[in-house]
Amino acid sequence: MGGQQWTPILLSLFMPGILEQIEPLKEAALAEFGAASDLSALEQVRVSYLGSNGKFTAVMKQLGSLPKEEKPAAGKAINTAKSELEAALAERRAELELQAALPKEPTDFTLPGRRRVLGKLHPLTQVTEDIVRSFRKIGFVVADGPEVEDEYHCFDALNTPADHPARDTQDTFYIQPPGAAAEGRAGGLLLRTHTSSVQIRVMKQQPPPVRIIVPGRVYRRDNADATHNPTFHQVEGLYVDRNVTVGDLKGTVEFVFKELMGPETRIRFRPHYFSYTEPSFEIDFSSALTRKMGKEWLEIAGCGMVHPQVFENVGYDPELWTGWAFGFGIERIAMIRYGINDIRLFYENDVRFLRQF
Ligand code: DAH
């Protein structure tokens, strides 16, 4: 018991007093902090002084064994030194962190900046925009209509009778509005099978003259294969004025296709049948592109002079007004233009495909 009481006095006899130890230890620690060349070296220095077995910690531990009257002064000195060390440590750590974050190689500030990879328009959008641009040059405006359409606008008003094959539920996506089945009423709604429905909507909304094109998505119950997809895109055109002729139609189609497919493009009209035009034609075209596909002529669009019954249906006087309409598939144009042999590539969104346009 007696020996333990004497130990502090013995220690203070043989070791320098705490106050004398603090200053040199602090100076040594500060010097080592400054000399630490990276964060892990600094951490080692910190542990060797301030860790639980560190040199500075050891001095702090001596505090408990000091005579009561020396404790306040020694405690104050230790705390001051400790906060000084901690501040120096934090400062050095910040310096070394900054150093670690700086580039290892010298920076060449004259190099061009890093560019973000820019996305591009989908090839179908590009072709659609080209088509729209050509028609705008000759005074057409873009019109739009709903993709969920009713049978009236899609068929009846276009002089397409109820027994027409296009109206078969096997060909077309019909939609049952909520409650319709319960009330025993047929829905009469469907995903539009063509953009021709927009002809009716526009004519019902405005008096002639009309000069519109309608790019848009259409739907059919086709199984997807290399040339079919249940969703695809069309452009509709409609021109109504006085004394419009097949010659105007042919001239317009020729102008646009030459712009789209190259100046040596030729077109020809073949008689056909559509219920909303009379006479009706299919349009074939011929160019370097068709010859590349091994054909002189490729069928590309349907068209004709607007049927008088359609004018009656929208309230235009067929004795006063004449007009023409056409419709064609955008995918087909894009496929011919870019030599794409499978329509499904347009919808897969594989960047290896899309990057090429
Ligand atoms: N609606 C037709 C189709 O989807 C294309 C068409 C043919 C549109 C003749 C017309 C037209 O406006 O006059 O195949």
GROMACS .gro file of N, CA and C in nm, residues 23-119:
model
  291
   23GLU      N    1   0.571   2.034  -2.431
   23GLU     CA    2   0.616   2.120  -2.540
   23GLU      C    3   0.701   2.048  -2.645
   24PRO      N    4   0.806   1.975  -2.600
   24PRO     CA    5   0.886   1.905  -2.703
   24PRO      C    6   0.806   1.799  -2.779
   25LEU      N    7   0.714   1.730  -2.707
   25LEU     CA    8   0.634   1.626  -2.771
   25LEU      C    9   0.545   1.689  -2.879
   26LYS      N   10   0.487   1.803  -2.844
   26LYS     CA   11   0.399   1.873  -2.938
   26LYS      C   12   0.478   1.915  -3.062
   27GLU      N   13   0.598   1.973  -3.035
   27GLU     CA   14   0.681   2.017  -3.149
   27GLU      C   15   0.716   1.900  -3.239
   28ALA      N   16   0.751   1.786  -3.176
   28ALA     CA   17   0.787   1.667  -3.255
   28ALA      C   18   0.667   1.621  -3.338
   29ALA      N   19   0.548   1.621  -3.272
   29ALA     CA   20   0.429   1.575  -3.342
   29ALA      C   21   0.400   1.667  -3.461
   30LEU      N   22   0.407   1.800  -3.436
   30LEU     CA   23   0.379   1.895  -3.544
   30LEU      C   24   0.474   1.875  -3.662
   31ALA      N   25   0.601   1.851  -3.629
   31ALA     CA   26   0.700   1.830  -3.735
   31ALA      C   27   0.666   1.704  -3.814
   32GLU      N   28   0.626   1.598  -3.743
   32GLU     CA   29   0.594   1.473  -3.815
   32GLU      C   30   0.467   1.486  -3.898
   33PHE      N   31   0.367   1.561  -3.845
   33PHE     CA   32   0.246   1.584  -3.927
   33PHE      C   33   0.285   1.650  -4.059
   34GLY      N   34   0.370   1.750  -4.044
   34GLY     CA   35   0.412   1.825  -4.163
   34GLY      C   36   0.490   1.738  -4.261
   35ALA      N   37   0.562   1.639  -4.206
   35ALA     CA   38   0.646   1.556  -4.292
   35ALA      C   39   0.570   1.441  -4.356
   36ALA      N   40   0.453   1.408  -4.300
   36ALA     CA   41   0.376   1.295  -4.355
   36ALA      C   42   0.342   1.328  -4.500
   37SER      N   43   0.375   1.233  -4.592
   37SER     CA   44   0.362   1.269  -4.733
   37SER      C   45   0.230   1.226  -4.794
   38ASP      N   46   0.157   1.142  -4.722
   38ASP     CA   47   0.023   1.110  -4.773
   38ASP      C   48  -0.068   1.077  -4.656
   39LEU      N   49  -0.194   1.049  -4.689
   39LEU     CA   50  -0.294   1.033  -4.583
   39LEU      C   51  -0.265   0.914  -4.492
   40SER      N   52  -0.212   0.807  -4.549
   40SER     CA   53  -0.191   0.691  -4.461
   40SER      C   54  -0.070   0.714  -4.370
   41ALA      N   55   0.032   0.786  -4.421
   41ALA     CA   56   0.145   0.820  -4.335
   41ALA      C   57   0.098   0.911  -4.221
   42LEU      N   58   0.011   1.004  -4.254
   42LEU     CA   59  -0.041   1.096  -4.153
   42LEU      C   60  -0.118   1.020  -4.045
   43GLU      N   61  -0.195   0.921  -4.090
   43GLU     CA   62  -0.272   0.842  -3.994
   43GLU      C   63  -0.179   0.766  -3.899
   44GLN      N   64  -0.069   0.714  -3.954
   44GLN     CA   65   0.027   0.644  -3.868
   44GLN      C   66   0.085   0.739  -3.763
   45VAL      N   67   0.118   0.861  -3.806
   45VAL     CA   68   0.173   0.960  -3.712
   45VAL      C   69   0.068   0.991  -3.604
   46ARG      N   70  -0.057   1.007  -3.650
   46ARG     CA   71  -0.163   1.039  -3.553
   46ARG      C   72  -0.171   0.931  -3.445
   47VAL      N   73  -0.172   0.803  -3.491
   47VAL     CA   74  -0.184   0.694  -3.395
   47VAL      C   75  -0.065   0.693  -3.300
   48SER      N   76   0.054   0.722  -3.354
   48SER     CA   77   0.173   0.714  -3.268
   48SER      C   78   0.175   0.822  -3.160
   49TYR      N   79   0.099   0.931  -3.182
   49TYR     CA   80   0.090   1.034  -3.077
   49TYR      C   81  -0.040   1.030  -3.000
   50LEU      N   82  -0.150   1.021  -3.076
   50LEU     CA   83  -0.280   1.042  -3.012
   50LEU      C   84  -0.361   0.914  -2.997
   51GLY      N   85  -0.312   0.804  -3.053
   51GLY     CA   86  -0.380   0.676  -3.039
   51GLY      C   87  -0.378   0.631  -2.893
   52SER      N   88  -0.450   0.521  -2.861
   52SER     CA   89  -0.462   0.484  -2.719
   52SER      C   90  -0.327   0.446  -2.658
   53ASN      N   91  -0.230   0.401  -2.744
   53ASN     CA   92  -0.097   0.376  -2.691
   53ASN      C   93   0.004   0.480  -2.737
   54GLY      N   94  -0.049   0.597  -2.777
   54GLY     CA   95   0.039   0.700  -2.833
   54GLY      C   96   0.118   0.774  -2.726
   55LYS      N   97   0.222   0.844  -2.776
   55LYS     CA   98   0.312   0.913  -2.683
   55LYS      C   99   0.243   1.027  -2.609
   56PHE      N  100   0.158   1.097  -2.680
   56PHE     CA  101   0.090   1.208  -2.614
   56PHE      C  102  -0.015   1.156  -2.516
   57THR      N  103  -0.082   1.049  -2.555
   57THR     CA  104  -0.180   0.986  -2.468
   57THR      C  105  -0.113   0.939  -2.338
   58ALA      N  106   0.008   0.888  -2.352
   58ALA     CA  107   0.081   0.842  -2.233
   58ALA      C  108   0.101   0.956  -2.134
   59VAL      N  109   0.134   1.074  -2.186
   59VAL     CA  110   0.152   1.190  -2.098
   59VAL      C  111   0.021   1.225  -2.030
   60MET      N  112  -0.088   1.216  -2.108
   60MET     CA  113  -0.219   1.248  -2.049
   60MET      C  114  -0.251   1.152  -1.935
   61LYS      N  115  -0.208   1.026  -1.956
   61LYS     CA  116  -0.238   0.927  -1.853
   61LYS      C  117  -0.166   0.957  -1.722
   62GLN      N  118  -0.052   1.026  -1.734
   62GLN     CA  119   0.023   1.059  -1.613
   62GLN      C  120  -0.051   1.160  -1.525
   63LEU      N  121  -0.144   1.231  -1.588
   63LEU     CA  122  -0.214   1.338  -1.518
   63LEU      C  123  -0.277   1.290  -1.387
   64GLY      N  124  -0.332   1.167  -1.396
   64GLY     CA  125  -0.403   1.114  -1.280
   64GLY      C  126  -0.314   1.098  -1.157
   65SER      N  127  -0.185   1.075  -1.182
   65SER     CA  128  -0.096   1.047  -1.069
   65SER      C  129  -0.026   1.172  -1.014
   66LEU      N  130  -0.062   1.287  -1.066
   66LEU     CA  131   0.000   1.411  -1.017
   66LEU      C  132  -0.060   1.453  -0.882
   67PRO      N  133   0.019   1.521  -0.802
   67PRO     CA  134  -0.038   1.578  -0.680
   67PRO      C  135  -0.150   1.675  -0.718
   68LYS      N  136  -0.249   1.681  -0.632
   68LYS     CA  137  -0.371   1.757  -0.656
   68LYS      C  138  -0.344   1.901  -0.702
   69GLU      N  139  -0.247   1.967  -0.638
   69GLU     CA  140  -0.227   2.109  -0.666
   69GLU      C  141  -0.162   2.132  -0.803
   70GLU      N  142  -0.098   2.028  -0.859
   70GLU     CA  143  -0.038   2.046  -0.992
   70GLU      C  144  -0.134   2.015  -1.106
   71LYS      N  145  -0.244   1.942  -1.072
   71LYS     CA  146  -0.333   1.894  -1.177
   71LYS      C  147  -0.392   2.005  -1.264
   72PRO      N  148  -0.447   2.114  -1.208
   72PRO     CA  149  -0.513   2.213  -1.294
   72PRO      C  150  -0.419   2.268  -1.400
   73ALA      N  151  -0.301   2.309  -1.361
   73ALA     CA  152  -0.208   2.369  -1.458
   73ALA      C  153  -0.167   2.270  -1.566
   74ALA      N  154  -0.134   2.145  -1.520
   74ALA     CA  155  -0.092   2.043  -1.616
   74ALA      C  156  -0.207   2.007  -1.710
   75GLY      N  157  -0.328   1.993  -1.652
   75GLY     CA  158  -0.446   1.957  -1.734
   75GLY      C  159  -0.470   2.063  -1.841
   76LYS      N  160  -0.458   2.189  -1.802
   76LYS     CA  161  -0.483   2.296  -1.896
   76LYS      C  162  -0.380   2.292  -2.010
   77ALA      N  163  -0.253   2.271  -1.970
   77ALA     CA  164  -0.147   2.267  -2.071
   77ALA      C  165  -0.167   2.151  -2.169
   78ILE      N  166  -0.207   2.038  -2.113
   78ILE     CA  167  -0.227   1.921  -2.200
   78ILE      C  168  -0.342   1.947  -2.297
   79ASN      N  169  -0.454   2.001  -2.245
   79ASN     CA  170  -0.569   2.025  -2.332
   79ASN      C  171  -0.538   2.124  -2.443
   80THR      N  172  -0.465   2.230  -2.406
   80THR     CA  173  -0.428   2.329  -2.508
   80THR      C  174  -0.344   2.263  -2.615
   81ALA      N  175  -0.244   2.186  -2.573
   81ALA     CA  176  -0.156   2.120  -2.669
   81ALA      C  177  -0.235   2.022  -2.755
   82LYS      N  178  -0.327   1.953  -2.690
   82LYS     CA  179  -0.405   1.854  -2.765
   82LYS      C  180  -0.490   1.922  -2.873
   83SER      N  181  -0.557   2.032  -2.838
   83SER     CA  182  -0.637   2.097  -2.942
   83SER      C  183  -0.549   2.154  -3.052
   84GLU      N  184  -0.430   2.201  -3.015
   84GLU     CA  185  -0.338   2.249  -3.118
   84GLU      C  186  -0.301   2.137  -3.214
   85LEU      N  187  -0.271   2.020  -3.155
   85LEU     CA  188  -0.235   1.905  -3.239
   85LEU      C  189  -0.350   1.864  -3.329
   86GLU      N  190  -0.471   1.863  -3.272
   86GLU     CA  191  -0.585   1.821  -3.352
   86GLU      C  192  -0.613   1.918  -3.466
   87ALA      N  193  -0.596   2.047  -3.438
   87ALA     CA  194  -0.616   2.148  -3.544
   87ALA      C  195  -0.512   2.130  -3.653
   88ALA      N  196  -0.384   2.109  -3.612
   88ALA     CA  197  -0.277   2.091  -3.710
   88ALA      C  198  -0.301   1.966  -3.793
   89LEU      N  199  -0.350   1.862  -3.725
   89LEU     CA  200  -0.379   1.735  -3.792
   89LEU      C  201  -0.486   1.755  -3.899
   90ALA      N  202  -0.595   1.826  -3.862
   90ALA     CA  203  -0.705   1.847  -3.956
   90ALA      C  204  -0.659   1.928  -4.077
   91GLU      N  205  -0.573   2.027  -4.048
   91GLU     CA  206  -0.526   2.111  -4.156
   91GLU      C  207  -0.440   2.032  -4.254
   92ARG      N  208  -0.351   1.949  -4.194
   92ARG     CA  209  -0.263   1.869  -4.279
   92ARG      C  210  -0.344   1.766  -4.356
   93ARG      N  211  -0.446   1.711  -4.293
   93ARG     CA  212  -0.530   1.611  -4.360
   93ARG      C  213  -0.599   1.675  -4.482
   94ALA      N  214  -0.649   1.796  -4.461
   94ALA     CA  215  -0.716   1.866  -4.572
   94ALA      C  216  -0.619   1.889  -4.687
   95GLU      N  217  -0.497   1.929  -4.652
   95GLU     CA  218  -0.395   1.951  -4.757
   95GLU      C  219  -0.369   1.824  -4.836
   96LEU      N  220  -0.351   1.712  -4.760
   96LEU     CA  221  -0.316   1.587  -4.826
   96LEU      C  222  -0.435   1.533  -4.908
   97GLU      N  223  -0.558   1.557  -4.858
   97GLU     CA  224  -0.675   1.513  -4.935
   97GLU      C  225  -0.683   1.587  -5.067
   98LEU      N  226  -0.657   1.716  -5.060
   98LEU     CA  227  -0.660   1.796  -5.183
   98LEU      C  228  -0.555   1.745  -5.280
   99GLN      N  229  -0.436   1.719  -5.223
   99GLN     CA  230  -0.326   1.669  -5.307
   99GLN      C  231  -0.364   1.537  -5.375
  100ALA      N  232  -0.431   1.448  -5.296
  100ALA     CA  233  -0.469   1.317  -5.350
  100ALA      C  234  -0.573   1.333  -5.460
  101ALA      N  235  -0.655   1.438  -5.451
  101ALA     CA  236  -0.761   1.456  -5.549
  101ALA      C  237  -0.711   1.520  -5.679
  102LEU      N  238  -0.595   1.581  -5.673
  102LEU     CA  239  -0.544   1.648  -5.793
  102LEU      C  240  -0.496   1.545  -5.895
  103PRO      N  241  -0.505   1.579  -6.025
  103PRO     CA  242  -0.459   1.483  -6.126
  103PRO      C  243  -0.310   1.455  -6.112
  104LYS      N  244  -0.273   1.329  -6.140
  104LYS     CA  245  -0.132   1.290  -6.127
  104LYS      C  246  -0.050   1.347  -6.242
  105GLU      N  247  -0.114   1.347  -6.359
  105GLU     CA  248  -0.046   1.402  -6.476
  105GLU      C  249  -0.073   1.552  -6.481
  106PRO      N  250   0.017   1.627  -6.538
  106PRO     CA  251  -0.013   1.770  -6.556
  106PRO      C  252  -0.131   1.785  -6.652
  107THR      N  253  -0.214   1.886  -6.627
  107THR     CA  254  -0.332   1.906  -6.711
  107THR      C  255  -0.301   2.000  -6.825
  108ASP      N  256  -0.347   1.959  -6.946
  108ASP     CA  257  -0.331   2.047  -7.061
  108ASP      C  258  -0.463   2.121  -7.081
  109PHE      N  259  -0.462   2.248  -7.036
  109PHE     CA  260  -0.587   2.324  -7.041
  109PHE      C  261  -0.623   2.370  -7.181
  110THR      N  262  -0.535   2.344  -7.277
  110THR     CA  263  -0.566   2.385  -7.414
  110THR      C  264  -0.639   2.275  -7.490
  111LEU      N  265  -0.653   2.155  -7.427
  111LEU     CA  266  -0.724   2.046  -7.496
  111LEU      C  267  -0.871   2.083  -7.513
  112PRO      N  268  -0.934   2.032  -7.620
  112PRO     CA  269  -1.077   2.060  -7.636
  112PRO      C  270  -1.157   1.992  -7.524
  113GLY      N  271  -1.271   2.048  -7.489
  113GLY     CA  272  -1.354   1.994  -7.382
  113GLY      C  273  -1.408   1.857  -7.418
  114ARG      N  274  -1.453   1.784  -7.316
  114ARG     CA  275  -1.515   1.654  -7.340
  114ARG      C  276  -1.657   1.676  -7.390
  115ARG      N  277  -1.690   1.616  -7.500
  115ARG     CA  278  -1.825   1.636  -7.552
  115ARG      C  279  -1.918   1.530  -7.500
  116ARG      N  280  -2.040   1.571  -7.468
  116ARG     CA  281  -2.143   1.474  -7.436
  116ARG      C  282  -2.188   1.410  -7.566
  117VAL      N  283  -2.215   1.278  -7.561
  117VAL     CA  284  -2.266   1.213  -7.681
  117VAL      C  285  -2.408   1.263  -7.703
  118LEU      N  286  -2.431   1.318  -7.821
  118LEU     CA  287  -2.566   1.369  -7.849
  118LEU      C  288  -2.652   1.257  -7.905
  119GLY      N  289  -2.776   1.250  -7.861
  119GLY     CA  290  -2.869   1.155  -7.921
  119GLY      C  291  -2.908   1.202  -8.060
   0.00000   0.00000   0.00000
